[in-house]
Coordinates of C-alpha atoms in Angstrom, one line a residue:
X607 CA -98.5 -96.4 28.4
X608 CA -101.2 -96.3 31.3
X609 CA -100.7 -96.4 35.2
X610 CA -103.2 -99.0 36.6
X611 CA -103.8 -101.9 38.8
X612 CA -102.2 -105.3 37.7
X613 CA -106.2 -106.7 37.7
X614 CA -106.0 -104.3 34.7
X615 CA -103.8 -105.9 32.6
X616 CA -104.9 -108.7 30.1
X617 CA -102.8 -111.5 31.7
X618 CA -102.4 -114.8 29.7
X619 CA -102.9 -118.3 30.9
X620 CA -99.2 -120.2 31.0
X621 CA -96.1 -121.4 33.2
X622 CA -95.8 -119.1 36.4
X623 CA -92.2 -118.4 37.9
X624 CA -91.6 -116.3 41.0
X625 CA -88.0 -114.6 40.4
X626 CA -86.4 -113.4 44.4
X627 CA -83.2 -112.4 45.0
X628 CA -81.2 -114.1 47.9
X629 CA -77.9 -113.0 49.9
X630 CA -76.2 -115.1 52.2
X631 CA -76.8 -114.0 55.5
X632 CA -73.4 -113.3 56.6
X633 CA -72.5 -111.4 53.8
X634 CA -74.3 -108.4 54.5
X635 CA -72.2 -105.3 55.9
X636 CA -73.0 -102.0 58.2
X637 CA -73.6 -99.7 55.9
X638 CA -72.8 -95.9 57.6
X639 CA -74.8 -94.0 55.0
X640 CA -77.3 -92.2 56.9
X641 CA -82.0 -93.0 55.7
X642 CA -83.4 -90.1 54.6
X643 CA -86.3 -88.6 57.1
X644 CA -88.7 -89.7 54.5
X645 CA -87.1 -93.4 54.3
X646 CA -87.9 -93.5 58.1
X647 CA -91.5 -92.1 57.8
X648 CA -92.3 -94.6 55.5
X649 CA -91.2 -97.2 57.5
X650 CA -93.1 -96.1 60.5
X651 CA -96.3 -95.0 58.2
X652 CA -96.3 -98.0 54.9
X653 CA -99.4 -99.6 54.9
X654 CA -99.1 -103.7 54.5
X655 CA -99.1 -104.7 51.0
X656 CA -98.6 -101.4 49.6
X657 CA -96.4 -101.8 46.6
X658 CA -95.3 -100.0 42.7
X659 CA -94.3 -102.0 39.8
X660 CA -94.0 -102.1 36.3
X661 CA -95.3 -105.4 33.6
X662 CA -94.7 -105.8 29.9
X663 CA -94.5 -108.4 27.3
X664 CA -90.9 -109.3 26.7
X665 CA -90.3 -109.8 23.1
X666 CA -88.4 -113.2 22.0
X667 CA -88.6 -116.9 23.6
X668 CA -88.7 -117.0 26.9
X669 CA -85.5 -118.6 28.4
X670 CA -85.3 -119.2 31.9
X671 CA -81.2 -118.9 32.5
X672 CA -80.9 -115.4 30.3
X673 CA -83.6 -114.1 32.1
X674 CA -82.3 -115.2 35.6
X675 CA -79.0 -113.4 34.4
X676 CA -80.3 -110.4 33.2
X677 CA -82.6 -110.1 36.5
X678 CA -79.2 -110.8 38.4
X679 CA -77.5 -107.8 36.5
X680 CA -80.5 -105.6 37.3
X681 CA -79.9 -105.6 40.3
X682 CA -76.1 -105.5 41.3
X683 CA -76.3 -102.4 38.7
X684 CA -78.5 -100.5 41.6
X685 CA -77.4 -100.7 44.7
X686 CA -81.0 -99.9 46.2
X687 CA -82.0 -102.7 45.3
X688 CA -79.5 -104.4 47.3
X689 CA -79.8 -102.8 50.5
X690 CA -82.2 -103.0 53.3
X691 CA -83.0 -101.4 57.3
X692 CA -82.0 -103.5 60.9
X693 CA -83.3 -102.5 63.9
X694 CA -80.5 -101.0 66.7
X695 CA -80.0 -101.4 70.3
X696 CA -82.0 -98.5 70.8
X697 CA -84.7 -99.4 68.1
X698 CA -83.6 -96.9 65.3
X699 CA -82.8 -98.1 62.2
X700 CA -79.8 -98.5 60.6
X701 CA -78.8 -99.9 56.8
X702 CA -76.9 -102.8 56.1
X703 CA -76.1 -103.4 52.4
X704 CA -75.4 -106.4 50.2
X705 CA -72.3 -106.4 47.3
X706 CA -73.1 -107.5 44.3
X707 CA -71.2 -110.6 44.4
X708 CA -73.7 -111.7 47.3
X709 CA -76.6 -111.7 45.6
X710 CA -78.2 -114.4 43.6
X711 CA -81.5 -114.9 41.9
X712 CA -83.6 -118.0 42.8
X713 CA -86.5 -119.2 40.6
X714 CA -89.7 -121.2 41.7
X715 CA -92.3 -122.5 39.3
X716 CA -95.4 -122.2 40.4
X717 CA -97.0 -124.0 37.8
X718 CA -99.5 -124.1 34.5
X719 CA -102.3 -122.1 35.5
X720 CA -105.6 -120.5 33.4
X721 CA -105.8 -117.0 32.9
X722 CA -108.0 -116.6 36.0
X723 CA -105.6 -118.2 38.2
X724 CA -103.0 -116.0 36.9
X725 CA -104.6 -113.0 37.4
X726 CA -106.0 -113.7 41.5
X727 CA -101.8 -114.8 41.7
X728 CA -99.5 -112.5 40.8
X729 CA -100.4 -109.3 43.0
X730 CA -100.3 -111.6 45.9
X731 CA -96.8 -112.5 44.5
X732 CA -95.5 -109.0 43.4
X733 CA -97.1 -107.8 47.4
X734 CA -94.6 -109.8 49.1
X735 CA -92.5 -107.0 49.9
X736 CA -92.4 -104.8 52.5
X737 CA -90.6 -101.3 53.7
X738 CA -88.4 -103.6 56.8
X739 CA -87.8 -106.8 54.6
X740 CA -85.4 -107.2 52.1
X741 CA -86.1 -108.1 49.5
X742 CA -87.4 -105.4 48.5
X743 CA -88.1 -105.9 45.1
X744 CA -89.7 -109.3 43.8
X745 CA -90.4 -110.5 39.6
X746 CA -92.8 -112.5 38.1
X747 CA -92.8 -114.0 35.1
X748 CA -96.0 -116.3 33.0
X749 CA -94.9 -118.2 29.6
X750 CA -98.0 -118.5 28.2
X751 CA -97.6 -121.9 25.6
X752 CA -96.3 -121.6 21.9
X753 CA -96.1 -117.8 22.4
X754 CA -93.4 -115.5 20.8
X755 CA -92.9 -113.6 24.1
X756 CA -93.9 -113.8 27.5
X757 CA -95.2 -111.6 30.3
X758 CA -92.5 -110.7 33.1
X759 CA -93.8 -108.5 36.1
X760 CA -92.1 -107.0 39.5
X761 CA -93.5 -105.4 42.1
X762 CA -91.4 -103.0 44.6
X763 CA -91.7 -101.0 48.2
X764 CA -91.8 -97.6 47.5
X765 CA -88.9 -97.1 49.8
X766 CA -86.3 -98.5 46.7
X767 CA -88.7 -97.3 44.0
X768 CA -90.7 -94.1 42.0
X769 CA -92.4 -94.0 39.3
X770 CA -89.3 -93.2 37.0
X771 CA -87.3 -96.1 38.0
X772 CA -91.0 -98.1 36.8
X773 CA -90.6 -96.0 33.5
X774 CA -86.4 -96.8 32.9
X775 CA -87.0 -100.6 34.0
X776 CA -88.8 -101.5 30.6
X777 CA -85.8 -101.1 28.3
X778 CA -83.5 -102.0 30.6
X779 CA -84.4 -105.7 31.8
X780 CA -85.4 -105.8 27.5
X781 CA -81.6 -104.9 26.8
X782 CA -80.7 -106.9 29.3
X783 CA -82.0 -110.5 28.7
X784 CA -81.6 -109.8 24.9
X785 CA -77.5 -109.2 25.4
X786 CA -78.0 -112.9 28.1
X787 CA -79.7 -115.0 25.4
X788 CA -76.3 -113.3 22.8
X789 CA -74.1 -114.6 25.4
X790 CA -73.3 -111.6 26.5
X791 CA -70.7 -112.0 30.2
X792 CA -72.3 -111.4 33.7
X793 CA -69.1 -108.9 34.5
X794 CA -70.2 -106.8 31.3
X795 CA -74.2 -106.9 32.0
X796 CA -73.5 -105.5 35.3
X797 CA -71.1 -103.3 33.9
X798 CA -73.6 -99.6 34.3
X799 CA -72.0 -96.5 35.3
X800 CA -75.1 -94.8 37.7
X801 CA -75.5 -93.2 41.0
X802 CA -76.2 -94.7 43.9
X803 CA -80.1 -94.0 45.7
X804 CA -77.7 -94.4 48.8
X805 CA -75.6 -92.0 48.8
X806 CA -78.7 -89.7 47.3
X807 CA -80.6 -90.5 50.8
X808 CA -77.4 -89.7 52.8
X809 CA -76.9 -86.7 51.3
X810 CA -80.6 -85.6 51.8
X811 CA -80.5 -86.3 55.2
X812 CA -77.8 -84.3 55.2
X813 CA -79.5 -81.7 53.9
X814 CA -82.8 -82.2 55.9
X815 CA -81.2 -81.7 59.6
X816 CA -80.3 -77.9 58.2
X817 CA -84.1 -77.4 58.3
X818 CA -85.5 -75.0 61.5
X819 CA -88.9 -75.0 62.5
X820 CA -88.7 -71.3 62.2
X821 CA -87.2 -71.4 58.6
X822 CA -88.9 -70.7 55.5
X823 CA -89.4 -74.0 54.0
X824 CA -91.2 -75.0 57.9
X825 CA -93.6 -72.0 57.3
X826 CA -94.5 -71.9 53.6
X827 CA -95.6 -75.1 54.1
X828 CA -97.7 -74.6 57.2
X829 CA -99.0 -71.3 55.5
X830 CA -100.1 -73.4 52.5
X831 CA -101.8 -75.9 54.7
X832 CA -103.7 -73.3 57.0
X833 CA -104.5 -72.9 60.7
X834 CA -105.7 -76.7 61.2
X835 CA -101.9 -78.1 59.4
X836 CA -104.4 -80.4 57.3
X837 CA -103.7 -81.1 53.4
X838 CA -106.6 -79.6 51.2
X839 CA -109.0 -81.9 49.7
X840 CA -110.7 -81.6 46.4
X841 CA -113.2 -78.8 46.4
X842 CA -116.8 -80.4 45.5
X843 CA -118.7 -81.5 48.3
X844 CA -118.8 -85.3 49.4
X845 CA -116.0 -86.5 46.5
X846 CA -113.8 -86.7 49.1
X847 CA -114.3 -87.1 52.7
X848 CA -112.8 -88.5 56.3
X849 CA -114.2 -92.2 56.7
X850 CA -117.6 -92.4 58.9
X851 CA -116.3 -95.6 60.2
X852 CA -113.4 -98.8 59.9
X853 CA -115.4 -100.5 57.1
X854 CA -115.1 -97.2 54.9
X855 CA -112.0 -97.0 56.0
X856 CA -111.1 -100.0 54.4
X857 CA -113.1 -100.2 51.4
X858 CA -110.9 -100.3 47.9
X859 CA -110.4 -97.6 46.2
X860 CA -112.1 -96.8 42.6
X861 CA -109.3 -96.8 40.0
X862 CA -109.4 -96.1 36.3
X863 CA -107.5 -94.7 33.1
X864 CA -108.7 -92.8 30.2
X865 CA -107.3 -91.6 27.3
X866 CA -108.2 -87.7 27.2
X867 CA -106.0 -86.4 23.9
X868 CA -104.6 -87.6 20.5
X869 CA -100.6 -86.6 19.9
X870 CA -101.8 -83.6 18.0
X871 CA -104.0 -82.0 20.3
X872 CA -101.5 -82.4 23.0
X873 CA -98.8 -80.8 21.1
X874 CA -101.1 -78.2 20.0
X875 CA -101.7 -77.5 24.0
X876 CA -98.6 -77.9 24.2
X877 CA -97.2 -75.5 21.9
X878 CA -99.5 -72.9 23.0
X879 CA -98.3 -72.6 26.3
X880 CA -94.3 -72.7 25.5
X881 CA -95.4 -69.9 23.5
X882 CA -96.9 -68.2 26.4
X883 CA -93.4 -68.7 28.5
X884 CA -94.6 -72.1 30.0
X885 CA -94.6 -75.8 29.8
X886 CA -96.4 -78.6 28.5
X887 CA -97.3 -79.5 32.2
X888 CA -98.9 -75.4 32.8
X889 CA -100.9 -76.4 30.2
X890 CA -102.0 -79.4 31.3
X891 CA -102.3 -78.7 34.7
X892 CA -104.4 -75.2 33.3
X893 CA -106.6 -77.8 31.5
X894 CA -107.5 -79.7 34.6
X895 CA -108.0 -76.8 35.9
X896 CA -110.4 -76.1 33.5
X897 CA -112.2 -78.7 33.8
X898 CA -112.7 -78.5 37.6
X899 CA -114.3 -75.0 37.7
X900 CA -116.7 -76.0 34.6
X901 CA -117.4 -79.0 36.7
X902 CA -117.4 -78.0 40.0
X903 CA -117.1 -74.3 39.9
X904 CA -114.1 -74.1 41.9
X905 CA -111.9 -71.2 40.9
X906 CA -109.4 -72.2 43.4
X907 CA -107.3 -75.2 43.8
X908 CA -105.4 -76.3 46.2
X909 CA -103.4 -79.2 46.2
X910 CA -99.9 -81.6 46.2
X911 CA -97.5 -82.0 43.1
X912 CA -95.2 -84.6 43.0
X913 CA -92.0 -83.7 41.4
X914 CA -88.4 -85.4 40.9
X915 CA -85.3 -84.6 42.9
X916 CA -83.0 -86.3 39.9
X917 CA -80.9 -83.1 39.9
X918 CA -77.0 -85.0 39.4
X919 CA -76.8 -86.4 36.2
X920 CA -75.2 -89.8 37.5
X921 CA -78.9 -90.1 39.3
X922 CA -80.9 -89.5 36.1
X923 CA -80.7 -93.2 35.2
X924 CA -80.9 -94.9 39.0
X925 CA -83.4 -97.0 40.3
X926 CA -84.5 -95.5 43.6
X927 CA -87.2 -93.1 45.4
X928 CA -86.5 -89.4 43.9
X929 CA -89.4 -87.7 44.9
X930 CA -90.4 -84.0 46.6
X931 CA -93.9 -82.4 47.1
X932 CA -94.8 -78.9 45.6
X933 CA -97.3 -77.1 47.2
X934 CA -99.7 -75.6 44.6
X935 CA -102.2 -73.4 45.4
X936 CA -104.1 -71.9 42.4
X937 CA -106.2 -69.1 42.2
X938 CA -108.7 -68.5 38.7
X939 CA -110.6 -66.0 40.2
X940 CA -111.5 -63.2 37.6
X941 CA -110.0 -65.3 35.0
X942 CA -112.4 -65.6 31.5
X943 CA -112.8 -69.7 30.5
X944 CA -110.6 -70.3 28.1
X945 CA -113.3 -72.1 26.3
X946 CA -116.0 -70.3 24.6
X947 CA -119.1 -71.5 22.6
X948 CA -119.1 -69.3 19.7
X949 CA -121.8 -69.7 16.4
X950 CA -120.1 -72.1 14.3
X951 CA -122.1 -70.8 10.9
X952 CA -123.4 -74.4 10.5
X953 CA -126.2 -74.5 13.0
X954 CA -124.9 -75.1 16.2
X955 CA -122.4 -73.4 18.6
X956 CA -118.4 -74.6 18.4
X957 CA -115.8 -74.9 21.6
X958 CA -113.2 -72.2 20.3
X959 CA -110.0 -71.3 22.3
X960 CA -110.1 -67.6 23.8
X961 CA -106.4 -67.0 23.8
X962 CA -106.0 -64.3 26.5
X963 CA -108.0 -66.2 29.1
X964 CA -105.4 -69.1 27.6
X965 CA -102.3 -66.8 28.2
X966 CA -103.8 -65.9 32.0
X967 CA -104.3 -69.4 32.6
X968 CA -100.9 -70.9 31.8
X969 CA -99.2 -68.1 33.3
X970 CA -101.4 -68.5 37.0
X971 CA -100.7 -72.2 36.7
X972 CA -96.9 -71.6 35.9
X973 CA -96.4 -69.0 38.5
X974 CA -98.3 -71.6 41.0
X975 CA -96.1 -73.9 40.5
X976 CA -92.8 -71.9 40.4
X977 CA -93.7 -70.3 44.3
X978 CA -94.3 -74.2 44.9
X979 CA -91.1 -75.8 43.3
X980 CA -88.0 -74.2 46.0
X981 CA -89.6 -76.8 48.7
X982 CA -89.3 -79.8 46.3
X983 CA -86.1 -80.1 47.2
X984 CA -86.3 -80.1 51.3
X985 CA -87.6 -83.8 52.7
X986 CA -91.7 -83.1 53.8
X987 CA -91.2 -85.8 56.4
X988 CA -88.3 -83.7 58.0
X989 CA -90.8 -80.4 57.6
X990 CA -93.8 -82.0 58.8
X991 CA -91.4 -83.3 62.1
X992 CA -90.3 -79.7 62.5
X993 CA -93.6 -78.1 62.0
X994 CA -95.4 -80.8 64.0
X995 CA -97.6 -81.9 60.6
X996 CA -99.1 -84.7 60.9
X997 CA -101.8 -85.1 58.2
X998 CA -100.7 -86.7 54.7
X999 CA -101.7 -85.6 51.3
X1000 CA -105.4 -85.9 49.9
X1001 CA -105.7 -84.3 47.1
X1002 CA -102.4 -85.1 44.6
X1003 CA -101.5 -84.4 40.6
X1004 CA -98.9 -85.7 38.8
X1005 CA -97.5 -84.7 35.3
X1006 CA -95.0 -87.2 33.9
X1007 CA -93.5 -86.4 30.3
X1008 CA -92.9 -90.2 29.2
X1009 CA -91.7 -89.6 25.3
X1010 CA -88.1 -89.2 26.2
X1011 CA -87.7 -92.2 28.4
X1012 CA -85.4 -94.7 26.8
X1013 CA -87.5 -97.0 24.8
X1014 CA -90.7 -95.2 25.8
X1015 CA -91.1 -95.7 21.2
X1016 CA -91.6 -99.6 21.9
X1017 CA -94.1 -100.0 24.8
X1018 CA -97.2 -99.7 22.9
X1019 CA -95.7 -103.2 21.5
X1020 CA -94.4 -104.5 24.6
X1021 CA -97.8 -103.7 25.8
X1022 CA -95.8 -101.9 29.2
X1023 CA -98.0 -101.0 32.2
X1024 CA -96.6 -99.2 35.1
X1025 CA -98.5 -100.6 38.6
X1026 CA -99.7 -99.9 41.9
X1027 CA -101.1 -101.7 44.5
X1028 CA -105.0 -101.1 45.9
X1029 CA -105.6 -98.3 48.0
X1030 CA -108.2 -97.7 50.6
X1031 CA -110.4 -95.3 52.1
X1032 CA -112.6 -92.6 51.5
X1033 CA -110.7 -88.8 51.6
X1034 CA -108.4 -89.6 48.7
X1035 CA -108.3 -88.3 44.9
X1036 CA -105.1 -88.7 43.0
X1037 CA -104.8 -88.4 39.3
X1038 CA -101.6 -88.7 37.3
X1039 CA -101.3 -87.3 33.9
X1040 CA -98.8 -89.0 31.5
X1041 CA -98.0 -88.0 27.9
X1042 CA -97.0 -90.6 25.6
X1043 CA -96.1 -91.4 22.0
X1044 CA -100.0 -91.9 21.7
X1045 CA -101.5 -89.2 23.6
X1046 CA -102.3 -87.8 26.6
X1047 CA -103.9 -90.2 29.2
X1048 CA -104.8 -89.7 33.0
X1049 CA -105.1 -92.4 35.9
X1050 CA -107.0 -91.8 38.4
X1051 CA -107.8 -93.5 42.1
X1052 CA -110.7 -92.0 43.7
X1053 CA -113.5 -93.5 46.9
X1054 CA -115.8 -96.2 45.4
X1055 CA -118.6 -93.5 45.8
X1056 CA -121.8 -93.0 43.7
X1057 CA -120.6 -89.3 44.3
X1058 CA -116.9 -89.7 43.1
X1059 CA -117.5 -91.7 40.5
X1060 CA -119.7 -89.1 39.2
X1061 CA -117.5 -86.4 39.8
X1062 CA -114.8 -88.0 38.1
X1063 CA -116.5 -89.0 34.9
X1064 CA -117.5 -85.6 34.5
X1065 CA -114.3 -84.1 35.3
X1066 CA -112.8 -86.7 32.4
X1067 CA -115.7 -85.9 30.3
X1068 CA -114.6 -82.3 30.5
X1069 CA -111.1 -82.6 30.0
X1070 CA -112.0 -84.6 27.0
X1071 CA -114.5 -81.4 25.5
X1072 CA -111.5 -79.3 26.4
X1073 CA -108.6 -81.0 24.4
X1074 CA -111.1 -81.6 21.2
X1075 CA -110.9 -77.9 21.0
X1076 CA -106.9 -78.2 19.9
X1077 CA -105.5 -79.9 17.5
X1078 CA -107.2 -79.7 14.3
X1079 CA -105.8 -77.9 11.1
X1080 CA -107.0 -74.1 11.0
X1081 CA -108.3 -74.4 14.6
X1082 CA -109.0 -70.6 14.8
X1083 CA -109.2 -68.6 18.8
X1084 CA -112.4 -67.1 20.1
X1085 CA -111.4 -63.4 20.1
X1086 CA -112.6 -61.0 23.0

């Protein structure tokens, strides 16, 4: 599993069919269920073709009525996905949703095209949707001749979609088309008892107009971000950095992937740092941390940590935008590396583990993210309106646990991809760490800069020395 561009993925030459759901115009219905704040700050902020997604290789023939069916049941199942914003008389937004019964799924063929043709295509395909128009969600799909499977794509506003509803898409639309092509009836494929994203964004509205701009959430969050209310930036000079002008401003963004640690060398990290009263993602995030003073020298970091607000169990299945920032602001100072070159007897020095610069790691990292992880749960777009912040994040790290999704075992063969759209500018670097069933891999997005992209291959470079150090039989610790 990587997180990448779709000019990434290895698309096939073959029969292209756009997929968009329709609803009759008079069947959609005032919908009192309030937008959360940050529904409403992405509408006023999105930028224009900004969109997530997810692409795979469906096993099986490809079968145009199934697979209209099973796109159908998708999405009466989540009612997100059948929902969308009006403007009122006084130019607020308000929600007017769709039932299920409403909604149909119309096909277009596009036609044969070559590989090349597919690939400049589809993102213009999967970008046709925006925060204001429904729909917000749109498929693809490319039959490539005489295969055994073909290639089916979506791409979705952020406002109906995060990066877990990518993740739970894969199995679902699989199970889904399989139990269409076995005849399987429309009333039972829709049949899916879930939560509703709705009634989640109500309820943390709700919860967001308790906020004060003198409470505590308000002011941990301006303390974190400092006199100037601006979001850190990472620490080595020129990686990233405001735009000199509008033509920086809107120059791509660098992205890549890279696979940084085998199944056993990320257990091994990860076993370590349950044993020293953390988590997997501690370690990780102590690893990266790693890497960055090595690289850079910075001993402290600063920056945002997406996390999930799936806490009701009837959400931990439902498509929809369940996501909170966590403040983490790390300090290493006076900490040992946890990496030292020792003699390795067989003429030449060896990376070895120093365990109780490991232990003080993990733990700085856990505690970090522990004082963070009580603000998750409050919207940042009511915060920031309270505590009049108006930057956005710069500097962002993401830890996603992937092994556990359902039938995260099969998309190595379904070759799955999760998606995002291009991003621009110059003062951004994000990286997202997922662990797989093969490994431990990072995507990054980062300026098109000589200086970034030197910055990040070394930091990867790093991270890479850093995990060779774990995982192998008798790996012994460098002692004191």
């Amino acid at each position: 599993m990587e997180y990448t561009e779709l000019s990434a993925y290895d698309l096939p030459a073959g029969t292209v069919t756009s997929w968009t759901p329709r609803a009759d115009a008079g069947r959609w219905q005032q919908d009192p269920r309030d937008l959360s704040p940050g529904h409403e700050a992405h509408l006023r902020d999105s930028e224009p073709g900004s969109w997530i997604g997810s692409v795979l290789r469906v096993p099986g023939p490809y079968e145009p009525e199934p697979l209209r069916r099973a796109i159908h049941a998708w999405m009466c199942r989540h009612e997100v996905l059948r929902t969308t914003v009006t403007r009122d008389s006084g130019q607020g937004w308000r929600r007017v949703t769709a039932p299920a019964e409403a909604v149909a799924v119309r096909d277009l063929v596009v036609g044969d095209l070559t590989a090349a043709q597919v690939t400049a295509l589809l993102p213009s395909l999967l970008a046709d949707v925006s925060p204001s128009a429904w729909p917000h969600c749109v498929l693809a799909s490319v039959e490539p001749p005489g295969a055994d499977h073909f290639v089916l794509a979506f791409g979705a506003d952020h406002s109906v979609m995060d990066a877990y509803s990518q993740l739970l898409w894969f199995e679902e639309i699989v199970s889904l088309y399989d139990a269409a092509r076995s005849g399987v009836a429309d009333a039972e494929l829709r049949a899916l008892e879930v939560g509703s994203h709705v009634d989640f964004s109500a309820e943390d509205r709700k919860l967001a107009m308790t906020l004060a701009a003198d409470g505590e959430p308000v002011r941990r969050w301006l303390d974190f971000l400092g006199p100037d209310t601006a979001f850190p930036r990472y620490g080595a000079d020129g990686v990233t950095r405001p735009a000199a002008d509008d033509a920086e401003a809107s120059r791509p963004q660098a992205s890549r992937s890279s696979w940084l640690a085998t199944v056993d060398q990320t257990d091994d990290l990860s076993a370590r740092s349950r044993a020293r009263g953390a988590s997997a993602q501690s370690g990780v995030l102590a690893a990266f941390a790693h890497a960055a003073r090595q690289v850079h020298g910075l001993d402290r970091l600063r920056f945002v940590l997406p996390m999930h607000t799936r806490y009701a169990p009837q959400h931990a299945a439902a498509v929809g935008w369940y996501v909170g920032l966590c403040p983490v602001d790390l300090d290493l100072d006076g900490v040992d590396p946890v990496l030292r070159d020792v003699d390795s007897g067989q003429g030449g020095p060896a990376r070895l583990v120093d365990g109780t610069a490991l232990t003080a790691t993990v733990e700085r990292v856990h505690a970090a993210v522990l004082a963070g992880k009580p603000l998750v749960r409050y919207s940042f777009a009511r915060i920031a309106e309270l505590g009049g912040i108006t930057d956005s994040p710069h500097f962002a790290v993401s830890y996603v646990d992937t092994r556990f999704v359902p039938g995260a075992e099969r998309w190595s063969t379904w070759h799955a991809r999760t998606l995002r759209s291009p991003a621009y500018g110059t003062d951004e670097l994000y990286l997202w760490f997922l662990r797989t069933h093969d490994g431990l891999n990072v995507s990054t997005r980062y300026p098109d800069t000589p200086e970034a992209h030197s910055a990040t291959d070394a930091l990867i470079e790093e991270l890479r020395g850093y995990f060779r150090a774990f995982g192998s039989d008798g790996v012994r610790e460098a002692v004191a």
